[in-house]
Amino acid sequence: IEQSYGVFRPERPSVILLNPQSLDEAVGMLQDQRIAMDEIDKLISSGDTEGAGVAVLRILPRLTLAGRYIAVAMQRVVPRIQQMSDELNDLALTVDNHIGKALRGNL
């Protein structure tokens, strides 16, 4: 659990952010923040730059948590993908070898 701006602005209530527990949850957090970015665009267009700035400060911790989770998840996934790719390549070479032997009548 991480806490944002409640410590620095005591007049504001604390905002408790939970780390995502799954890749789907992290992606959902990013999608939610994309919706918030649309609202920020509207605030800027209406001239409410202070409101837009506050909204940006509110989404940054969520973007950070979701981004970190996704980065760590991808570090775990990429080696598995590489291993699967290597195994697939080995299998393709074995199949190619058997086809060659069959064509030469050596199978």
Coordinates of N, CA and C in Angstrom, one line a residue:
I1 N 0.9 -1.2 0.0 CA 0.0 0.0 0.0 C 0.9 1.2 0.0
E2 N 0.6 2.2 -0.8 CA 1.3 3.4 -0.9 C 0.3 4.6 -0.6
Q3 N 0.8 5.6 0.0 CA 0.0 6.8 0.3 C 0.4 8.0 -0.5
S4 N -0.5 8.7 -1.0 CA -0.1 9.9 -1.8 C -0.7 11.1 -1.1
Y5 N -0.2 12.2 -1.3 CA -0.3 13.6 -0.9 C -1.0 13.8 0.5
G6 N -1.6 12.9 1.2 CA -2.2 13.2 2.5 C -1.1 13.7 3.5
V7 N 0.1 13.2 3.4 CA 1.1 13.6 4.3 C 1.5 15.1 4.0
F8 N 1.6 15.5 2.7 CA 2.0 16.8 2.4 C 0.9 17.8 2.4
R9 N -0.3 17.4 2.4 CA -1.4 18.4 2.4 C -2.4 17.9 3.5
P10 N -2.1 18.2 4.8 CA -3.0 17.7 5.8 C -4.4 18.0 5.8
E11 N -4.8 19.1 5.1 CA -6.2 19.5 5.0 C -6.9 18.6 4.0
R12 N -6.2 17.8 3.2 CA -6.8 16.9 2.3 C -6.9 15.5 2.9
P13 N -7.9 14.7 2.6 CA -7.9 13.3 3.1 C -6.8 12.5 2.4
S14 N -6.3 11.5 3.1 CA -5.3 10.6 2.6 C -5.9 9.8 1.4
V15 N -5.1 9.5 0.4 CA -5.5 8.7 -0.7 C -4.6 7.4 -0.6
I16 N -5.3 6.3 -0.4 CA -4.6 5.0 -0.3 C -4.7 4.3 -1.6
L17 N -3.5 4.0 -2.1 CA -3.5 3.3 -3.4 C -3.0 1.8 -3.2
L18 N -3.7 0.9 -3.8 CA -3.3 -0.5 -3.6 C -2.5 -0.9 -4.9
N19 N -1.5 -1.7 -4.7 CA -0.7 -2.3 -5.8 C -1.7 -3.2 -6.6
P20 N -1.6 -3.3 -7.9 CA -2.4 -4.2 -8.6 C -2.0 -5.7 -8.3
Q21 N -2.9 -6.6 -8.3 CA -2.6 -8.0 -7.9 C -2.5 -8.9 -9.2
S22 N -2.8 -8.3 -10.3 CA -2.8 -9.1 -11.6 C -2.5 -8.2 -12.7
L23 N -2.1 -8.8 -13.8 CA -1.8 -8.0 -15.0 C -3.1 -7.4 -15.5
D24 N -4.2 -8.1 -15.5 CA -5.5 -7.5 -15.9 C -5.8 -6.3 -15.0
E25 N -5.6 -6.4 -13.8 CA -5.9 -5.2 -12.9 C -5.0 -4.0 -13.2
A26 N -3.7 -4.3 -13.5 CA -2.8 -3.2 -13.8 C -3.2 -2.6 -15.2
V27 N -3.6 -3.4 -16.1 CA -4.0 -2.8 -17.4 C -5.3 -2.0 -17.2
G28 N -6.2 -2.5 -16.3 CA -7.4 -1.8 -16.0 C -7.1 -0.5 -15.4
M29 N -6.1 -0.4 -14.5 CA -5.7 0.8 -13.9 C -5.3 1.8 -15.0
L30 N -4.5 1.3 -15.9 CA -4.1 2.2 -17.0 C -5.2 2.7 -17.9
Q31 N -6.2 1.8 -18.1 CA -7.3 2.2 -18.9 C -8.2 3.3 -18.2
D32 N -8.3 3.1 -16.9 CA -9.0 4.1 -16.1 C -8.3 5.5 -16.1
Q33 N -7.0 5.4 -16.1 CA -6.2 6.7 -16.1 C -6.3 7.3 -17.5
R34 N -6.5 6.5 -18.5 CA -6.7 7.0 -19.9 C -8.0 7.8 -19.9
I35 N -9.0 7.3 -19.3 CA -10.3 8.0 -19.2 C -10.1 9.4 -18.4
A36 N -9.3 9.3 -17.4 CA -9.0 10.5 -16.6 C -8.2 11.5 -17.5
M37 N -7.4 11.0 -18.4 CA -6.7 11.9 -19.3 C -7.6 12.7 -20.2
D38 N -8.7 12.0 -20.6 CA -9.7 12.7 -21.4 C -10.4 13.8 -20.7
E39 N -10.6 13.6 -19.4 CA -11.2 14.6 -18.5 C -10.2 15.8 -18.4
I40 N -8.9 15.5 -18.3 CA -7.9 16.5 -18.2 C -7.9 17.4 -19.4
D41 N -8.0 16.7 -20.6 CA -8.1 17.5 -21.8 C -9.3 18.5 -21.8
K42 N -10.4 18.0 -21.3 CA -11.6 18.9 -21.2 C -11.4 20.0 -20.3
L43 N -10.7 19.8 -19.1 CA -10.4 20.8 -18.2 C -9.5 21.9 -18.8
I44 N -8.5 21.4 -19.5 CA -7.5 22.3 -20.2 C -8.3 23.2 -21.2
S45 N -9.1 22.5 -22.0 CA -9.9 23.2 -23.0 C -10.8 24.3 -22.5
S46 N -11.3 24.0 -21.3 CA -12.2 25.0 -20.6 C -11.4 26.0 -19.9
G47 N -10.1 25.9 -19.8 CA -9.3 26.9 -19.2 C -9.0 26.7 -17.7
D48 N -9.4 25.5 -17.2 CA -9.2 25.2 -15.8 C -7.9 24.5 -15.7
T49 N -6.8 25.2 -15.8 CA -5.5 24.6 -15.7 C -5.1 24.1 -14.3
E50 N -5.6 24.8 -13.3 CA -5.4 24.3 -11.9 C -6.0 23.0 -11.7
G51 N -7.3 22.9 -12.1 CA -8.0 21.6 -12.0 C -7.3 20.5 -12.8
A52 N -6.8 20.8 -13.9 CA -6.1 19.9 -14.8 C -4.8 19.4 -14.1
G53 N -4.1 20.4 -13.5 CA -2.9 20.0 -12.8 C -3.1 19.1 -11.6
V54 N -4.2 19.4 -10.8 CA -4.5 18.5 -9.7 C -4.9 17.1 -10.2
A55 N -5.6 17.1 -11.3 CA -6.0 15.8 -11.9 C -4.8 15.0 -12.3
V56 N -3.8 15.7 -12.9 CA -2.6 15.0 -13.3 C -1.8 14.5 -12.1
L57 N -1.8 15.3 -11.1 CA -1.1 14.8 -9.8 C -1.8 13.6 -9.2
R58 N -3.1 13.5 -9.4 CA -3.8 12.4 -8.8 C -3.6 11.1 -9.6
I59 N -3.4 11.2 -11.0 CA -3.3 10.0 -11.7 C -1.8 9.5 -11.8
L60 N -0.9 10.3 -11.5 CA 0.5 9.9 -11.6 C 0.9 8.7 -10.7
P61 N 0.4 8.7 -9.4 CA 0.8 7.5 -8.6 C 0.1 6.2 -9.2
R62 N -1.0 6.3 -9.7 CA -1.7 5.1 -10.3 C -1.0 4.6 -11.5
L63 N -0.6 5.6 -12.3 CA 0.2 5.2 -13.5 C 1.5 4.6 -13.1
T64 N 2.1 5.1 -12.1 CA 3.4 4.5 -11.6 C 3.2 3.1 -11.1
L65 N 2.2 2.9 -10.3 CA 2.0 1.5 -9.7 C 1.7 0.5 -10.8
A66 N 0.8 0.9 -11.7 CA 0.4 0.0 -12.8 C 1.6 -0.3 -13.7
G67 N 2.3 0.8 -14.1 CA 3.5 0.6 -15.0 C 4.6 -0.3 -14.4
R68 N 4.8 -0.1 -13.1 CA 5.8 -1.0 -12.4 C 5.4 -2.4 -12.4
Y69 N 4.1 -2.6 -12.1 CA 3.6 -4.0 -12.1 C 3.8 -4.7 -13.5
I70 N 3.4 -3.9 -14.5 CA 3.5 -4.4 -15.9 C 4.9 -4.7 -16.3
A71 N 5.8 -3.8 -15.9 CA 7.2 -4.0 -16.2 C 7.8 -5.2 -15.6
V72 N 7.5 -5.5 -14.3 CA 7.9 -6.6 -13.6 C 7.3 -7.9 -14.2
A73 N 6.0 -7.8 -14.6 CA 5.4 -9.0 -15.2 C 6.0 -9.3 -16.5
M74 N 6.3 -8.3 -17.3 CA 6.9 -8.6 -18.6 C 8.3 -9.2 -18.5
Q75 N 9.1 -8.8 -17.4 CA 10.4 -9.4 -17.2 C 10.3 -10.8 -16.9
R76 N 9.2 -11.3 -16.3 CA 9.0 -12.7 -16.1 C 8.5 -13.4 -17.3
V77 N 7.7 -12.7 -18.1 CA 7.1 -13.4 -19.3 C 8.1 -13.5 -20.5
V78 N 8.9 -12.5 -20.7 CA 9.8 -12.5 -21.8 C 10.8 -13.7 -21.9
P79 N 11.4 -14.1 -20.7 CA 12.2 -15.3 -20.8 C 11.5 -16.6 -21.1
R80 N 10.2 -16.7 -20.6 CA 9.4 -17.8 -21.0 C 9.1 -17.9 -22.5
I81 N 8.8 -16.7 -23.0 CA 8.5 -16.6 -24.5 C 9.7 -17.0 -25.3
Q82 N 10.9 -16.6 -24.8 CA 12.1 -16.9 -25.5 C 12.4 -18.4 -25.4
Q83 N 12.1 -19.0 -24.3 CA 12.3 -20.5 -24.1 C 11.3 -21.2 -25.0
M84 N 10.0 -20.8 -25.1 CA 9.1 -21.4 -25.9 C 9.4 -21.3 -27.4
S85 N 10.0 -20.1 -27.8 CA 10.4 -19.9 -29.1 C 11.6 -20.8 -29.5
D86 N 12.5 -21.0 -28.6 CA 13.6 -21.9 -28.8 C 13.1 -23.4 -29.0
E87 N 12.2 -23.8 -28.1 CA 11.7 -25.1 -28.2 C 10.9 -25.3 -29.5
L88 N 10.2 -24.3 -29.9 CA 9.4 -24.4 -31.2 C 10.4 -24.5 -32.4
N89 N 11.5 -23.7 -32.3 CA 12.5 -23.8 -33.4 C 13.2 -25.2 -33.4
D90 N 13.5 -25.7 -32.2 CA 14.1 -27.1 -32.2 C 13.1 -28.1 -32.8
L91 N 11.8 -28.0 -32.5 CA 10.8 -28.9 -33.0 C 10.7 -28.8 -34.5
A92 N 10.8 -27.5 -35.0 CA 10.7 -27.3 -36.5 C 11.9 -27.9 -37.2
L93 N 13.1 -27.8 -36.6 CA 14.3 -28.4 -37.2 C 14.2 -29.9 -37.2
T94 N 13.6 -30.5 -36.1 CA 13.4 -31.9 -36.1 C 12.5 -32.4 -37.2
V95 N 11.4 -31.7 -37.3 CA 10.4 -32.0 -38.4 C 11.0 -31.9 -39.7
D96 N 11.8 -30.8 -39.9 CA 12.5 -30.6 -41.2 C 13.5 -31.8 -41.5
N97 N 14.2 -32.2 -40.5 CA 15.1 -33.3 -40.6 C 14.4 -34.6 -41.0
H98 N 13.2 -34.9 -40.3 CA 12.4 -36.1 -40.6 C 11.9 -36.0 -42.1
I99 N 11.4 -34.9 -42.5 CA 10.9 -34.7 -43.9 C 12.0 -35.0 -44.9
G100 N 13.2 -34.4 -44.6 CA 14.4 -34.7 -45.5 C 14.7 -36.2 -45.6
K101 N 14.7 -36.8 -44.4 CA 15.0 -38.3 -44.4 C 13.9 -39.1 -45.2
A102 N 12.7 -38.6 -45.0 CA 11.6 -39.3 -45.7 C 11.7 -39.2 -47.2
L103 N 12.0 -38.0 -47.6 CA 12.2 -37.7 -49.1 C 13.3 -38.5 -49.7
R104 N 14.4 -38.7 -48.9 CA 15.5 -39.5 -49.4 C 15.3 -41.0 -49.2
G105 N 14.2 -41.4 -48.5 CA 14.0 -42.8 -48.2 C 14.7 -43.4 -47.1
N106 N 15.3 -42.5 -46.2 CA 16.1 -43.0 -45.1 C 15.3 -43.0 -43.7
L107 N 14.0 -42.8 -43.8 CA 13.3 -42.7 -42.5 C 13.0 -44.1 -41.9

